[in-house]
DNA sequence: AATGAATGAGACTTCATTCAT
DNA sequence: TATGAATGAAGTCTCATTCAT
């Protein structure tokens, strides 16, 4: 009953923190500001999270959860059709790059506070990405649709580098123009990966 | 004589700020810490720079200066041989990615303070990069060594994206292994750009 | 029925507050902590007591009640045999000094909050002690077992000083070793009070 | 030059903290209040002391220093004449009990913050007291002026208990009336210690 | 030119207390 | 009667910046 409200409040705060930090970075987002955006008092804020860093941790946890879902689907697809999975992944990257908040939020991750929870979430996200991309490439190699002159791990790494570049680009230049960047990215991937 | 000392002091502070910010980000680098590393008092610090943001501005200005020099050479080469210029550029990117401090410093740029000088330096750097890369691609197209099915501007943009990806990768995973990444990058560029 | 439960709850809270404050002092015992120890919610806490200071008041009231009972017995004895009464009092002081919680609780009384109820309880306790001790000494003087070269009031004061010293000593050094301190205290009292 | 001013400032803050804490206890003395009394800004406060607990530490350190000086003299005297030394000690205890601030300050010591410096100072003071009193008693026993049916350590402990009682008494009842308490205390000591 | 003591705004966080359920 | 989410005043501490020496 009130568990619903409790969850909603928590989500409100996480969302507010996400937006604030995406806009101003972690340090320049004050708890007061986050409270205002979330529409709660400072007391409520600290009723839900013990520290400011903990909210960042929760934001990352949330993101990690969403990433997991997306990557689960990509993984499934890859087993049957690596090229289709690659396209799903490309869409995912463009989705992220188009999300104005998320693009800005990347900046935060450069200057993270010393916090175990935060560090753990970041590590988990990085490893998950690396794992899935490696798997995807390996599947493509077996299916004969991806070049085999480099290990899956190395090729996966370069896909990761590419994604990071796109995100940073979006963060800098403002939300990405999908109609332009999308086809170009497809073209790039074909050139990069074909046997 | 005293002008020399003056310049040296200034350089010390800029260098200290650069190292501190590369390690802890802008906000978490306190002026006190920068002073300590530079071996000057806070009074001296504010004698040379009106605000903390101003030192960041100077750091960026310095970087911009170095970038200008490198790009000048690349520009010259490109006019004769775009492929050679591309290789110079690739070396430059790897140099940056191998510089532990610089890799960390990238993080700073995500959460910059509201400061005209800083913003200007960042804009100048971005534009310079874009200009040179576009020029380089255009030259390659004329020399018949780079694909012509996309505009120089768009291809240049993707080179920029790639560079950003490599830098972020280095910032995250620690200084880059040149021997691995270098050849791979050459390979990527060939696949990406060949007609 | 519900009056019994009501009383029990109240007693739980008082007891929890007593233990918390004995361990950490008044200010550092938070209502949240007391609630946890008592096994009630903050709502319940403030249902029974209007303020945190009020619980301290209740704790003191309780202590005063117990002191009253002990001193009533001592008073009765004193009328017949002041030396026996003195021995009862000595036992009482050692009892208190042996009670780990009580010894610690003394500390609280040094930094009491501005609260009428609390102040009243403290004053009452002090006056009761002074009254009974004075009476005891007076009885001893009449019975010829206590020196008469000083007024009962002054001698009583010194007994009080001695008791305070023992309690503080216990609070500092941990619970008192009865077998050592007991006989020594008897010896002291004899030397101090004999005619 | 400015070292003098620096020391003076430091002393001002220590003194202000001492007076505030003596009046309201540690927790209820806010740094803002201490700053006001000392006539400095909060910035200056934290320029001299890293935390509020550290000022308490400094206050205790100061007290310990003064105690050392007094006890040094008492020690010297004891070697020649334990009775005279005892009288010096009695004067010292009465001095403390007459100092309105010091008497109140004792209260603070009941609820000390968790702080290494503070704990160390308290331990040092306690041990010093115990050492000197034991030494004094031992000297008296050798000189034949103090009873020998108990060990110096135990008798010293009781002297300590007595002193604590007097201090607490003063803290509670307001500054002590020397003319009354002084002779009484002499009398007590004679009765307690004579062979 | 150089120092570092002094400042005070503002950040994060705690906690007694209220109130809707 | 009981709960615990919500509140916001107030506390400690940080840090960029100023200024007297």
CSV table of C-alpha atoms in Angstrom, one decimal, chain C residues 24-28 104 106-114 126 130 147 149-150 154-155 157-158 160-162 164-166 168-169 172-173 180-185 187-195, chain D residues 24-28 104 106-114 126 130 147 149-150 154-155 157-158 160-162 164-169 172-173 180-185 187-188 190-195:
chain,number,residue,atom,x,y,z
C,24,UNK,CA,26.3,7.4,25.2
C,25,UNK,CA,25.1,10.4,27.2
C,26,UNK,CA,21.9,12.4,26.6
C,27,UNK,CA,22.8,14.3,23.5
C,28,UNK,CA,24.3,11.3,21.6
C,104,UNK,CA,27.6,5.6,33.2
C,106,UNK,CA,25.9,9.7,36.1
C,107,UNK,CA,27.7,11.3,33.2
C,108,UNK,CA,24.4,12.3,31.7
C,109,UNK,CA,23.6,14.4,34.7
C,110,UNK,CA,26.6,16.7,33.9
C,111,UNK,CA,25.1,18.0,30.7
C,112,UNK,CA,21.3,18.0,31.2
C,113,UNK,CA,19.0,19.8,28.8
C,114,UNK,CA,17.1,22.9,29.9
C,126,UNK,CA,19.8,16.1,45.9
C,130,UNK,CA,21.0,15.8,52.0
C,147,UNK,CA,31.4,12.8,66.6
C,149,UNK,CA,32.3,18.6,66.9
C,150,UNK,CA,30.6,19.5,63.6
C,154,UNK,CA,28.3,19.6,57.5
C,155,UNK,CA,29.1,16.0,58.2
C,157,UNK,CA,27.6,17.1,53.2
C,158,UNK,CA,30.9,15.2,53.4
C,160,UNK,CA,27.5,13.1,50.1
C,161,UNK,CA,30.8,14.2,48.7
C,162,UNK,CA,32.3,10.8,49.4
C,164,UNK,CA,29.8,11.2,44.6
C,165,UNK,CA,33.5,10.5,44.5
C,166,UNK,CA,32.9,6.8,44.6
C,168,UNK,CA,32.5,9.0,39.6
C,169,UNK,CA,35.4,6.7,40.3
C,172,UNK,CA,35.7,6.1,35.1
C,173,UNK,CA,37.3,2.9,36.1
C,180,UNK,CA,38.2,-4.2,47.8
C,181,UNK,CA,36.3,-1.0,48.1
C,182,UNK,CA,33.7,-2.1,50.6
C,183,UNK,CA,35.9,-2.8,53.6
C,184,UNK,CA,38.0,0.3,52.8
C,185,UNK,CA,34.9,2.4,52.8
C,187,UNK,CA,37.3,1.9,57.5
C,188,UNK,CA,37.1,5.4,56.2
C,189,UNK,CA,33.7,6.0,57.6
C,190,UNK,CA,34.8,4.8,61.0
C,191,UNK,CA,37.9,7.1,61.0
C,192,UNK,CA,35.8,10.0,59.7
C,193,UNK,CA,32.9,9.8,62.0
C,194,UNK,CA,34.0,8.4,65.4
C,195,UNK,CA,33.7,10.8,68.2
D,24,UNK,CA,26.7,24.1,28.3
D,25,UNK,CA,28.6,20.9,27.9
D,26,UNK,CA,30.3,19.7,24.8
D,27,UNK,CA,27.4,18.8,22.5
D,28,UNK,CA,25.4,21.9,23.3
D,104,UNK,CA,31.3,23.1,35.3
D,106,UNK,CA,34.1,18.5,34.7
D,107,UNK,CA,30.6,17.8,33.5
D,108,UNK,CA,31.8,17.7,29.9
D,109,UNK,CA,34.1,14.9,30.6
D,110,UNK,CA,31.2,12.6,31.3
D,111,UNK,CA,30.0,12.6,27.7
D,112,UNK,CA,33.2,13.0,25.6
D,113,UNK,CA,33.1,12.5,21.8
D,114,UNK,CA,34.9,9.5,20.3
D,126,UNK,CA,44.1,10.2,35.3
D,130,UNK,CA,47.2,8.4,40.4
D,147,UNK,CA,49.3,5.1,58.1
D,149,UNK,CA,48.2,-0.5,57.1
D,150,UNK,CA,47.2,-0.1,53.5
D,154,UNK,CA,44.9,2.1,47.7
D,155,UNK,CA,45.2,5.2,49.9
D,157,UNK,CA,43.0,5.9,45.1
D,158,UNK,CA,40.8,7.2,48.0
D,160,UNK,CA,41.5,10.7,44.2
D,161,UNK,CA,37.9,9.6,45.0
D,162,UNK,CA,37.8,12.4,47.6
D,164,UNK,CA,36.4,13.9,42.5
D,165,UNK,CA,33.7,14.2,45.1
D,166,UNK,CA,34.7,17.7,46.0
D,167,UNK,CA,34.8,18.8,42.4
D,168,UNK,CA,31.4,17.3,41.6
D,169,UNK,CA,30.0,18.9,44.8
D,172,UNK,CA,26.5,21.0,41.6
D,173,UNK,CA,26.2,23.5,44.4
D,180,UNK,CA,34.2,26.3,55.3
D,181,UNK,CA,35.4,23.4,53.1
D,182,UNK,CA,39.1,24.0,53.5
D,183,UNK,CA,39.5,23.3,57.3
D,184,UNK,CA,37.0,20.5,57.0
D,185,UNK,CA,39.0,18.9,54.4
D,187,UNK,CA,40.4,17.6,59.3
D,188,UNK,CA,39.2,14.8,57.1
D,190,UNK,CA,44.2,14.0,59.2
D,191,UNK,CA,41.6,11.5,60.3
D,192,UNK,CA,42.0,9.4,57.2
D,193,UNK,CA,45.7,9.2,57.0
D,194,UNK,CA,47.2,9.4,60.4
D,195,UNK,CA,49.0,6.2,61.4
